[in-house]
PDB file of C-alpha atoms in Angstrom:
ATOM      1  CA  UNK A   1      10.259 -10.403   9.079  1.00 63.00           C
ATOM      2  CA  UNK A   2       8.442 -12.555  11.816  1.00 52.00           C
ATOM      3  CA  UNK A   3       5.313 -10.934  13.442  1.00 43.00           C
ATOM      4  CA  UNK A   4       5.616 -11.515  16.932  1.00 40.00           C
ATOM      5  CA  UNK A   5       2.646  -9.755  18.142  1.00 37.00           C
ATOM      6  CA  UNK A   6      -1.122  -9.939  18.233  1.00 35.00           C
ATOM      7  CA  UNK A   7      -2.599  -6.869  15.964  1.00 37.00           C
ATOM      8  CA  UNK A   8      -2.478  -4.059  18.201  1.00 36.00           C
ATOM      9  CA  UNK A   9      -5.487  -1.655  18.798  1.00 37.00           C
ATOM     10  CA  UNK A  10      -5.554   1.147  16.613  1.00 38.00           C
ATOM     11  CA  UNK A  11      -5.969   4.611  19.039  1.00 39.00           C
ATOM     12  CA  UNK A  12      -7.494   7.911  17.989  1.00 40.00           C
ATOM     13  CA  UNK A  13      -5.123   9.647  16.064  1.00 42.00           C
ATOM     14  CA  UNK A  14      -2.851   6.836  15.414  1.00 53.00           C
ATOM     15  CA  UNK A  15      -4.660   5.422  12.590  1.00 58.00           C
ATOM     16  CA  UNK A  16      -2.710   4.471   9.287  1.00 60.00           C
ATOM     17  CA  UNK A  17      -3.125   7.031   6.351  1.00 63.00           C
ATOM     18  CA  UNK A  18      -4.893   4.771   3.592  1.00 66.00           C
ATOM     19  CA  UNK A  19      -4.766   7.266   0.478  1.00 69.00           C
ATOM     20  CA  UNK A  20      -6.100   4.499  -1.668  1.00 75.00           C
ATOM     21  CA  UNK A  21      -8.876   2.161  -2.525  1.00 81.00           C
ATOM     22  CA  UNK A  22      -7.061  -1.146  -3.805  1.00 83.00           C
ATOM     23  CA  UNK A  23      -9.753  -3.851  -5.136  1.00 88.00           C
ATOM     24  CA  UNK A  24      -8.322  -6.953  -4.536  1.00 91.00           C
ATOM     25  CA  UNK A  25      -8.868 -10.268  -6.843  1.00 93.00           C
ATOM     26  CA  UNK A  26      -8.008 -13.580  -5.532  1.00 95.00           C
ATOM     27  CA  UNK A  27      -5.836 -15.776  -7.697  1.00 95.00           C
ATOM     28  CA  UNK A  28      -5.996 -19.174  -6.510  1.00 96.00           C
ATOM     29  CA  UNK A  29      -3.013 -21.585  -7.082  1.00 96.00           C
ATOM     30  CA  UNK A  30      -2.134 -25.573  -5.648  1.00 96.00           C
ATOM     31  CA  UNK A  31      -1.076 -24.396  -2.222  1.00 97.00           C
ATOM     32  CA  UNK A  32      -1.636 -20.745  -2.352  1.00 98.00           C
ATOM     33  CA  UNK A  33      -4.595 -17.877  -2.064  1.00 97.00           C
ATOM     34  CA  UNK A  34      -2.585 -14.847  -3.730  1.00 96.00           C
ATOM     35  CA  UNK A  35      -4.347 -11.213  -3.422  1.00 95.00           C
ATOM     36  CA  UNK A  36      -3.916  -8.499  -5.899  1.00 93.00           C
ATOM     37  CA  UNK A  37      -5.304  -5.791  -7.114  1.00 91.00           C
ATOM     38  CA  UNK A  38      -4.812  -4.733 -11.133  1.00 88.00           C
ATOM     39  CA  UNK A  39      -2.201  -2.119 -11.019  1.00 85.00           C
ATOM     40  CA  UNK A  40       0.168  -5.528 -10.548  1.00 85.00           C
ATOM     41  CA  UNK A  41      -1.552  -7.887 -12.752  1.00 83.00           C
ATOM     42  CA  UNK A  42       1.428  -8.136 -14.548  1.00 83.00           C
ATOM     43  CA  UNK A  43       3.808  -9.907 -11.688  1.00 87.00           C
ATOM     44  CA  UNK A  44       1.027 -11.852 -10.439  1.00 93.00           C
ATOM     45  CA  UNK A  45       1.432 -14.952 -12.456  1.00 93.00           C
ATOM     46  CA  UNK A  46       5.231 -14.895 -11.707  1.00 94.00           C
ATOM     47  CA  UNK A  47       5.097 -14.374  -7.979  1.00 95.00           C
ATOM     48  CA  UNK A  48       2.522 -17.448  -8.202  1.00 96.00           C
ATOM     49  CA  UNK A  49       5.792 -19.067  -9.816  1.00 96.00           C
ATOM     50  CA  UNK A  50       8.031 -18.663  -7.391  1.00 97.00           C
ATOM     51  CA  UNK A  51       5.723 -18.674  -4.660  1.00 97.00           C
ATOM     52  CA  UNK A  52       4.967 -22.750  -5.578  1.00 98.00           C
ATOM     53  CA  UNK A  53       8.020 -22.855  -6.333  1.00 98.00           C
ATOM     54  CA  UNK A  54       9.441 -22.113  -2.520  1.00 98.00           C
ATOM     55  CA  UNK A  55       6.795 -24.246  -1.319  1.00 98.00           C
ATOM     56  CA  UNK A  56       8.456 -27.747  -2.889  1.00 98.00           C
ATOM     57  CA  UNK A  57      11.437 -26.597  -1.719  1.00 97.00           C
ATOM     58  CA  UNK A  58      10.867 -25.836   1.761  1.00 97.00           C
ATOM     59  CA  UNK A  59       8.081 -28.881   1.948  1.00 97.00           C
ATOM     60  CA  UNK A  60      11.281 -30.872   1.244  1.00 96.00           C
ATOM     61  CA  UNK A  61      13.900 -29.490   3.292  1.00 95.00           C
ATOM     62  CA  UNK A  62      12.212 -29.123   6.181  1.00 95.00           C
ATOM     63  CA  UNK A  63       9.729 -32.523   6.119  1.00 94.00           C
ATOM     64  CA  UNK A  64       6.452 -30.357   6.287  1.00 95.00           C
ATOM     65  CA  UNK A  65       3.627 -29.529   4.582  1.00 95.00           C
ATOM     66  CA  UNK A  66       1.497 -26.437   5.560  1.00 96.00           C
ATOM     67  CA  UNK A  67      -1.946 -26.641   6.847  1.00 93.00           C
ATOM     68  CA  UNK A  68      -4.457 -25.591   4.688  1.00 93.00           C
ATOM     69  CA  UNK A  69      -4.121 -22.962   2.143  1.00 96.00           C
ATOM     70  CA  UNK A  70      -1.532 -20.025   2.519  1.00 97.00           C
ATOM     71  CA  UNK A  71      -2.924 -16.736   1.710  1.00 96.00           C
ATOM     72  CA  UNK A  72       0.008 -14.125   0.445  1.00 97.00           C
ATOM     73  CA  UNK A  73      -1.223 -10.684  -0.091  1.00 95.00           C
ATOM     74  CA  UNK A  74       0.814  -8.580  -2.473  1.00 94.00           C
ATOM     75  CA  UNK A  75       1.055  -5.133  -3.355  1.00 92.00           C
ATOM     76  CA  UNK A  76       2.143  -3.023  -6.278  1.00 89.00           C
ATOM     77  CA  UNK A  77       4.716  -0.711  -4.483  1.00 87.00           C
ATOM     78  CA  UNK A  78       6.191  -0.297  -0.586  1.00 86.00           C
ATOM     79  CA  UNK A  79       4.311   3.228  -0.664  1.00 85.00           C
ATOM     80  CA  UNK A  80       0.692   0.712  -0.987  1.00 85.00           C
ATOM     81  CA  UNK A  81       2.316  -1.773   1.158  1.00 87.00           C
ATOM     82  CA  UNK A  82       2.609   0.992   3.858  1.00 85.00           C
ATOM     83  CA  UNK A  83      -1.265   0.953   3.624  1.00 86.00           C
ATOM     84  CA  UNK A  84      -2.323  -2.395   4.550  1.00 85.00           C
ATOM     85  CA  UNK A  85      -4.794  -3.125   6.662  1.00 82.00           C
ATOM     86  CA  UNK A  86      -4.366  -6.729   7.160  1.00 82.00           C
ATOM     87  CA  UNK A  87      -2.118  -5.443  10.240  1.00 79.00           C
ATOM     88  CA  UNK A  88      -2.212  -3.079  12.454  1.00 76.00           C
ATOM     89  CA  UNK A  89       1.558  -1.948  13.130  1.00 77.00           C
ATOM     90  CA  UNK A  90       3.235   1.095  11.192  1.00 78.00           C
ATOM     91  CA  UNK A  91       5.407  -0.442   8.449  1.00 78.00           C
ATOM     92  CA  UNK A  92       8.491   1.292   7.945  1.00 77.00           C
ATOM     93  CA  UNK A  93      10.326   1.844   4.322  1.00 78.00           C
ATOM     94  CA  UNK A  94      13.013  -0.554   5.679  1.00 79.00           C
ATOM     95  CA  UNK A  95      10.495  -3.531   6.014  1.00 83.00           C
ATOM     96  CA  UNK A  96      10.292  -5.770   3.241  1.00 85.00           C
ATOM     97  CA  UNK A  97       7.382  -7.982   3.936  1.00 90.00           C
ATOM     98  CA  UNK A  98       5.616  -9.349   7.071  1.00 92.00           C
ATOM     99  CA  UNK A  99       4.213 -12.804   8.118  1.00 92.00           C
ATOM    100  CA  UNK A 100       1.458 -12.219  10.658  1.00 89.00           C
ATOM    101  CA  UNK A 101       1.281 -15.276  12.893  1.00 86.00           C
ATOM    102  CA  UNK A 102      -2.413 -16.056  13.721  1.00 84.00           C
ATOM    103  CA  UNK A 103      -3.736 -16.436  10.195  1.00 87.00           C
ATOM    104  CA  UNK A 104      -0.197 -17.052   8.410  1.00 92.00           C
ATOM    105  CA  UNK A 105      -0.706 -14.521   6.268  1.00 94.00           C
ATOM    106  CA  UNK A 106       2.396 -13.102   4.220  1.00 95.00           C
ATOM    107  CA  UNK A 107       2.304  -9.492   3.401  1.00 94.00           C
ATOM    108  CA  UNK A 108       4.710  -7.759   0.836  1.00 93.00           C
ATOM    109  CA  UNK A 109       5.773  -5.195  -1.616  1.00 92.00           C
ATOM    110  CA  UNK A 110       6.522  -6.569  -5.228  1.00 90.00           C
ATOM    111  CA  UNK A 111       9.213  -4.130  -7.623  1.00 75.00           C
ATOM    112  CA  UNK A 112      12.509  -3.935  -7.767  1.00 78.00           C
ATOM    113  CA  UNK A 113      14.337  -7.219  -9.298  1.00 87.00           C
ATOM    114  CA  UNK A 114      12.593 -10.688  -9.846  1.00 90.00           C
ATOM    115  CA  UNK A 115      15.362 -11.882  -7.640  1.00 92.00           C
ATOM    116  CA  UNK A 116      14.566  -9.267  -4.883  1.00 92.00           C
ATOM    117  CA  UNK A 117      11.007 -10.267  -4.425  1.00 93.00           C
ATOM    118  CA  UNK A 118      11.894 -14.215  -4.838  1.00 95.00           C
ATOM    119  CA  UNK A 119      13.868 -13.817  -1.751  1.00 95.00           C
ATOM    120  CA  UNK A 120      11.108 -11.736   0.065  1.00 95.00           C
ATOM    121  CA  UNK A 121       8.629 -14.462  -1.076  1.00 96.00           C
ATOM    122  CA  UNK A 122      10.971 -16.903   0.246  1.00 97.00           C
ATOM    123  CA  UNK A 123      11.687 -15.543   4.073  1.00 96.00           C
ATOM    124  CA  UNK A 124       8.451 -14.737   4.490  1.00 96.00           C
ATOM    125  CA  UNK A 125       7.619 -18.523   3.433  1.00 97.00           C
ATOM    126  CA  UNK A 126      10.240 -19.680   5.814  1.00 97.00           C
ATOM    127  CA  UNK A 127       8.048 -18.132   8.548  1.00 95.00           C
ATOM    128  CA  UNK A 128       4.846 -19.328   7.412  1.00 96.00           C
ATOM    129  CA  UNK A 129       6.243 -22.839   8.002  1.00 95.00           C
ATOM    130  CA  UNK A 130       8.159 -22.385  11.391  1.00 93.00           C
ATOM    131  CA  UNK A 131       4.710 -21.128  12.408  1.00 91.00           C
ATOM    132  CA  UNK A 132       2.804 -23.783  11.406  1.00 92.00           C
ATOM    133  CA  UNK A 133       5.411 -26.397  12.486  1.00 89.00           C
ATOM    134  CA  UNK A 134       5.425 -24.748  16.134  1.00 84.00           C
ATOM    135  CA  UNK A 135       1.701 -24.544  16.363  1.00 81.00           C
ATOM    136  CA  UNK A 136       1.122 -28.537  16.139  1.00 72.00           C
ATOM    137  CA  UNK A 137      -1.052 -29.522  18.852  1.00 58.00           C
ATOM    138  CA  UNK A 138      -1.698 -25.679  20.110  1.00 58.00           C
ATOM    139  CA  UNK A 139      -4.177 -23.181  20.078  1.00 53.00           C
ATOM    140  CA  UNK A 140      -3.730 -19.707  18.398  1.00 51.00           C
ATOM    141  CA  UNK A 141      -3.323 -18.718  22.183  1.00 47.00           C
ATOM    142  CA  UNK A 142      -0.689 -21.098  23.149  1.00 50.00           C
ATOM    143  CA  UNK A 143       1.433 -20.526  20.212  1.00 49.00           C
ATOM    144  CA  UNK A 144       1.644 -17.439  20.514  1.00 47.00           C
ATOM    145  CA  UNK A 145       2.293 -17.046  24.333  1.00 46.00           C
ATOM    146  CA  UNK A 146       4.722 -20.426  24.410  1.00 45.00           C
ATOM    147  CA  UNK A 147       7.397 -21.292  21.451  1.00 46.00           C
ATOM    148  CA  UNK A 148       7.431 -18.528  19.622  1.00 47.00           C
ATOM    149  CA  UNK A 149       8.385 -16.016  22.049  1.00 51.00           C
ATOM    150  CA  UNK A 150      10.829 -18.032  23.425  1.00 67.00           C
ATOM    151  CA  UNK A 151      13.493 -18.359  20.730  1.00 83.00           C
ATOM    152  CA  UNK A 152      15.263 -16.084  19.967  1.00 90.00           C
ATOM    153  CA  UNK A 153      15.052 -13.968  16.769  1.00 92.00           C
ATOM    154  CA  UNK A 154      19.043 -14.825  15.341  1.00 95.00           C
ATOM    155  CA  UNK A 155      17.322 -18.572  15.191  1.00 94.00           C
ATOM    156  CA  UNK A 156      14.118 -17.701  13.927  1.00 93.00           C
ATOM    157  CA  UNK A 157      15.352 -14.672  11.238  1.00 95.00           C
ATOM    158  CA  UNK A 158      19.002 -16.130  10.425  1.00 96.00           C
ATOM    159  CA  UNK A 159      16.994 -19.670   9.663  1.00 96.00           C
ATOM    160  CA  UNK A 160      14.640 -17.576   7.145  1.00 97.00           C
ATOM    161  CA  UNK A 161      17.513 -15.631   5.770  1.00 96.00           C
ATOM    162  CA  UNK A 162      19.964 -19.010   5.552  1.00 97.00           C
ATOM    163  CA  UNK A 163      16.635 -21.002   3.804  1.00 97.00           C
ATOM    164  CA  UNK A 164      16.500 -18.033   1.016  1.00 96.00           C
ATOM    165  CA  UNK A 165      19.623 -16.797   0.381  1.00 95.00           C
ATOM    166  CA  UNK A 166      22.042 -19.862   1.232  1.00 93.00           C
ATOM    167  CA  UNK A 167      25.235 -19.973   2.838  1.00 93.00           C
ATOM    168  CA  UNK A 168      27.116 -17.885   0.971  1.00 91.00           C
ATOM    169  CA  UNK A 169      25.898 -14.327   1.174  1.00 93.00           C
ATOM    170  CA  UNK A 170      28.530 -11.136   0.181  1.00 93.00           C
ATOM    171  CA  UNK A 171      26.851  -8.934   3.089  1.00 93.00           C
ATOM    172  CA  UNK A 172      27.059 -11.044   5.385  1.00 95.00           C
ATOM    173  CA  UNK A 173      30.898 -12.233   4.790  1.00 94.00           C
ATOM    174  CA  UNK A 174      31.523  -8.483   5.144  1.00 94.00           C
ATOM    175  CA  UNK A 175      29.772  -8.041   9.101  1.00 94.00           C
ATOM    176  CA  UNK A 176      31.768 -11.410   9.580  1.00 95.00           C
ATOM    177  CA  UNK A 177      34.776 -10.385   8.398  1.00 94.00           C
ATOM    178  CA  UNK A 178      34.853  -7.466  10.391  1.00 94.00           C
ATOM    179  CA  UNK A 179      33.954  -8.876  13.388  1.00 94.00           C
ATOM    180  CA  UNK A 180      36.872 -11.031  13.063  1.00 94.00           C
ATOM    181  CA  UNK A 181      39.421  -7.986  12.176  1.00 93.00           C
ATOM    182  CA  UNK A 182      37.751  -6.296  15.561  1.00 92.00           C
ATOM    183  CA  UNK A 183      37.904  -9.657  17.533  1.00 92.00           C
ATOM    184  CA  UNK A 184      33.787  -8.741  18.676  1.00 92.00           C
ATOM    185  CA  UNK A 185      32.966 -12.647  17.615  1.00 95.00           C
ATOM    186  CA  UNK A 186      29.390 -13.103  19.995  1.00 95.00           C
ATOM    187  CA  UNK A 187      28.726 -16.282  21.628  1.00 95.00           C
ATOM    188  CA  UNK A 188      25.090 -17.535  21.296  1.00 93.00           C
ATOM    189  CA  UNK A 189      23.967 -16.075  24.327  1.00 92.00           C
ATOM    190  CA  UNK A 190      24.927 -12.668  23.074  1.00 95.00           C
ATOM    191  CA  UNK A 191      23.475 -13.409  19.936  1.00 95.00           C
ATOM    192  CA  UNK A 192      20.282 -12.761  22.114  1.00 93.00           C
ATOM    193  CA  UNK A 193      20.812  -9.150  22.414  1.00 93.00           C
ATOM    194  CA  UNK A 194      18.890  -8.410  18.457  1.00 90.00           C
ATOM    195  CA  UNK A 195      19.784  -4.796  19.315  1.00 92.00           C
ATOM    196  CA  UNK A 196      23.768  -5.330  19.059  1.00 93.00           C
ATOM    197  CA  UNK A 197      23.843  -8.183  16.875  1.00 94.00           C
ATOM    198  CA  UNK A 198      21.796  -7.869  13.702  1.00 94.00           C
ATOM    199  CA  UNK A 199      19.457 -11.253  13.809  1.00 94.00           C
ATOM    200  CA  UNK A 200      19.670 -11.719  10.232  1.00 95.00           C
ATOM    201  CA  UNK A 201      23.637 -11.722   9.230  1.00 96.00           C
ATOM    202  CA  UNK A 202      24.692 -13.007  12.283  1.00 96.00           C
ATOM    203  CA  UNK A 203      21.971 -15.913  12.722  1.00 96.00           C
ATOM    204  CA  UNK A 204      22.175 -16.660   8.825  1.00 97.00           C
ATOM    205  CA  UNK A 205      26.026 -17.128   9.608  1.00 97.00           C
ATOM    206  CA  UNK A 206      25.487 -19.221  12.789  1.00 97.00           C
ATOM    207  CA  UNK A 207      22.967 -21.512  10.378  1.00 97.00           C
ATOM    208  CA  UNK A 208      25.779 -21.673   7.651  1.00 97.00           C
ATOM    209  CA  UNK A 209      27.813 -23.155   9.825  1.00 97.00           C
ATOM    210  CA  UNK A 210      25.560 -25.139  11.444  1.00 97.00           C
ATOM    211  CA  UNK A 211      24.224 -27.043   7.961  1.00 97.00           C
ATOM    212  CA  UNK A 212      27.447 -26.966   6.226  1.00 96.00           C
ATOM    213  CA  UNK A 213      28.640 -29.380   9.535  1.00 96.00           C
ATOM    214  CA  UNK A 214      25.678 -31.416  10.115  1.00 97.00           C
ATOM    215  CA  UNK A 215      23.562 -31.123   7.185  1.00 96.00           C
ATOM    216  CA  UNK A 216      20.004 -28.985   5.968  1.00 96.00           C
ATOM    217  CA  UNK A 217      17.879 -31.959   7.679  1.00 94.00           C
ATOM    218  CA  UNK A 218      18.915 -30.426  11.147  1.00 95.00           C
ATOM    219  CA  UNK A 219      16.303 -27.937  10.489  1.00 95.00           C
ATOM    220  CA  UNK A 220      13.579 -29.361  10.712  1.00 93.00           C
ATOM    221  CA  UNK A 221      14.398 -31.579  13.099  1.00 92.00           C
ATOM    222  CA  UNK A 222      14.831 -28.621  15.317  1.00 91.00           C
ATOM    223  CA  UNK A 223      11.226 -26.664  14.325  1.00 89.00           C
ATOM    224  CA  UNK A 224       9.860 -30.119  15.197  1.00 87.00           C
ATOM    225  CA  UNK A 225      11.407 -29.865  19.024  1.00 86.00           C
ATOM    226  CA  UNK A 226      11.548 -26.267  19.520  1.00 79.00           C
ATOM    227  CA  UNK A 227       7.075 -26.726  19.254  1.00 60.00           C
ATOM    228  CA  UNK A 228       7.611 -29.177  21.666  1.00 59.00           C
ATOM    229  CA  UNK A 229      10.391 -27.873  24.319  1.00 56.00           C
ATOM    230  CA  UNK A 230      10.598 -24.407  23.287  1.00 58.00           C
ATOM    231  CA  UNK A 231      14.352 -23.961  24.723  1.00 76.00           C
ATOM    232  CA  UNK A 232      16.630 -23.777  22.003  1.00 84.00           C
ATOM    233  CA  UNK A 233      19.679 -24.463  23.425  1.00 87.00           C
ATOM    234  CA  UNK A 234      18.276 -28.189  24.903  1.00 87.00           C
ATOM    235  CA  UNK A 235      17.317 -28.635  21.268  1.00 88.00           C
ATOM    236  CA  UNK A 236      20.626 -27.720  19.852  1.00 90.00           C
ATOM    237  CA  UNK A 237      22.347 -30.161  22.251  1.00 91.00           C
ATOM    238  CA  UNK A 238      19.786 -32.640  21.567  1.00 91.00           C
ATOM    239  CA  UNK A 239      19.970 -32.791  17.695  1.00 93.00           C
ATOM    240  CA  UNK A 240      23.481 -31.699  17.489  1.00 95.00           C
ATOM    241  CA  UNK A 241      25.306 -33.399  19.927  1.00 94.00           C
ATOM    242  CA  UNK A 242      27.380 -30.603  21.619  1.00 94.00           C
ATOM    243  CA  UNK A 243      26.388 -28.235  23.886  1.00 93.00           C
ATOM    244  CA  UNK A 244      25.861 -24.209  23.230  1.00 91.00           C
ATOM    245  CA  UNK A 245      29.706 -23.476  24.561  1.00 93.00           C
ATOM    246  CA  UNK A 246      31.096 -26.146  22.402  1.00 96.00           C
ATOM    247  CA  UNK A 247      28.608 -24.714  19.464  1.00 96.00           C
ATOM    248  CA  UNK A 248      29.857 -21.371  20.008  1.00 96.00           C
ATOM    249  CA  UNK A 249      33.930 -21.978  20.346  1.00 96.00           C
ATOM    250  CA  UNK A 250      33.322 -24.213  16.864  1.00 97.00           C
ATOM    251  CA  UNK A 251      31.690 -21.727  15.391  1.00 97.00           C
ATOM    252  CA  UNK A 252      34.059 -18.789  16.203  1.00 96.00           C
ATOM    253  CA  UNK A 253      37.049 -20.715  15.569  1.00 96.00           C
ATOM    254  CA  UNK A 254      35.458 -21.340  11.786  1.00 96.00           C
ATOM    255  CA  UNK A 255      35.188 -17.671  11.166  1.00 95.00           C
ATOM    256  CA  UNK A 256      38.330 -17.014  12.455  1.00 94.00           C
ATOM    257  CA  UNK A 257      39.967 -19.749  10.302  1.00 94.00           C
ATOM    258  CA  UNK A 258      37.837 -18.307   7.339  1.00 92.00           C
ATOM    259  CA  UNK A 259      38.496 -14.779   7.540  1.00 91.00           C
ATOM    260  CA  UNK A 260      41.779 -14.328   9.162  1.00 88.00           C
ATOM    261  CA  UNK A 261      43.489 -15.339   6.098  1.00 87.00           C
ATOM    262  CA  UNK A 262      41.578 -12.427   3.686  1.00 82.00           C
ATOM    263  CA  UNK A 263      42.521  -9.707   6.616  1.00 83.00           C
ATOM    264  CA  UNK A 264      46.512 -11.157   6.441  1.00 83.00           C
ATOM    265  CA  UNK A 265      46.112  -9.939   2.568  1.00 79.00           C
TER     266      UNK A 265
END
């Protein structure tokens, strides 16, 4: 989840219910500041594991390296996560984790499966880096108020889900594949609507298609102009050579040609 707002004042009787006292210890790694408190002691090292771990490989992929340290604070359950105070927006049960923009701190829940938390680590990373890469040559102020509020969240969510699941994903296939059976395929302005069209499966689709025709390096190329311009669809012409129409026909007529074959079974 990308934290797209400044913390928000906390008014009288609106406060978050904080039914604990967590003391925190600070494990320090190559590129990371981890928090934790004991009751987790035991995931800690691991987390640090894959934590690093998703560092190299988004470093890589997307021709970055992050400023300074990242801090990732982690807690024991969702009910402690709930708690934090590190923002100031209720966190619902369906929230997995949260990377707050200013600082570039990444909040989340461990439990559950190793694999579960690996890709929680991994989003949230995702959007530790497009902050950093957007903020090059800003202030706090500027990033805030310019780039990142003017892409929209398919790009900036599908991106984070695309960089840590990949591009094959059974969930998704199944909102694609029913889109197809109901002919409701969006175009990329439509995609804008996050309401209608669930940012995550649909942009993680849109990236799929997007890499699998022109390669991961696109990526970064586009985090690298989107600071810059801020207008997504200039970028996507730029880097990509066709215009959003074009983009969107291709990328309709490659779901159509995937899916329309399973629904004929």
């Amino acid at each position: 989840m990308l934290w797209s707002s400044v913390a928000s004042a906390q008014y009288f009787g609106r406060n978050k219910v904080q039914f604990k006292k967590f003391n925190f210890e600070l494990l320090k790694t190559e590129h990371f500041d981890i928090y934790f408190y004991p009751e987790e002691r035991e995931g800690i090292d691991i987390a640090a594991r894959l934590a690093e771990r998703w560092n190299t490989r988004l470093e890589r992929l997307l021709a970055h390296k992050l400023r300074g340290r990242q801090p990732l604070v982690l807690y024991a359950s969702h009910p402690d996560f709930e708690q934090t105070n590190t923002i100031g927006e209720e966190l619902g049960e369906g929230t997995g984790g949260v990377t707050e923009p200013l600082k570039r701190r990444i909040i989340l829940p461990l439990g559950g499966p190793i694999a579960d938390s690996d890709h929680v680590i991994g989003h949230e990373l995702v959007h530790a880096f497009q902050y950093d890469i957007m903020a090059q040559g800003q202030s706090d102020a500027a990033r805030m108020s310019d780039a990142g509020l003017r892409i929209p969240l398919w790009f900036i969510e599908g991106m984070a889900e695309y960089l840590s699941i990949g591009p094959v994903d059974p969930n998704t296939a199944m909102w694609m594949r029913d889109a197809v059976r109901r002919k409701d395929l969006p175009t990329l302005r439509q995609l804008e609507d996050s309401y209608k069209y669930f940012p995550y499966r649909w942009g993680q689709a849109l990236w799929a298609y997007i890499t699998g025709r022109w390669g991961d390096e696109v990526i970064g190329k586009m985090m690298k102009a989107i600071g810059r311009a801020g207008d997504y669809e200039i970028i996507l012409e730029g880097i990509l050579g066709v215009k959003a129409k074009q983009l969107t026909a291709d990328w309709q007529k490659s779901m159509q040609d995937a899916y329309k074959p399973v629904l004929e079974k």
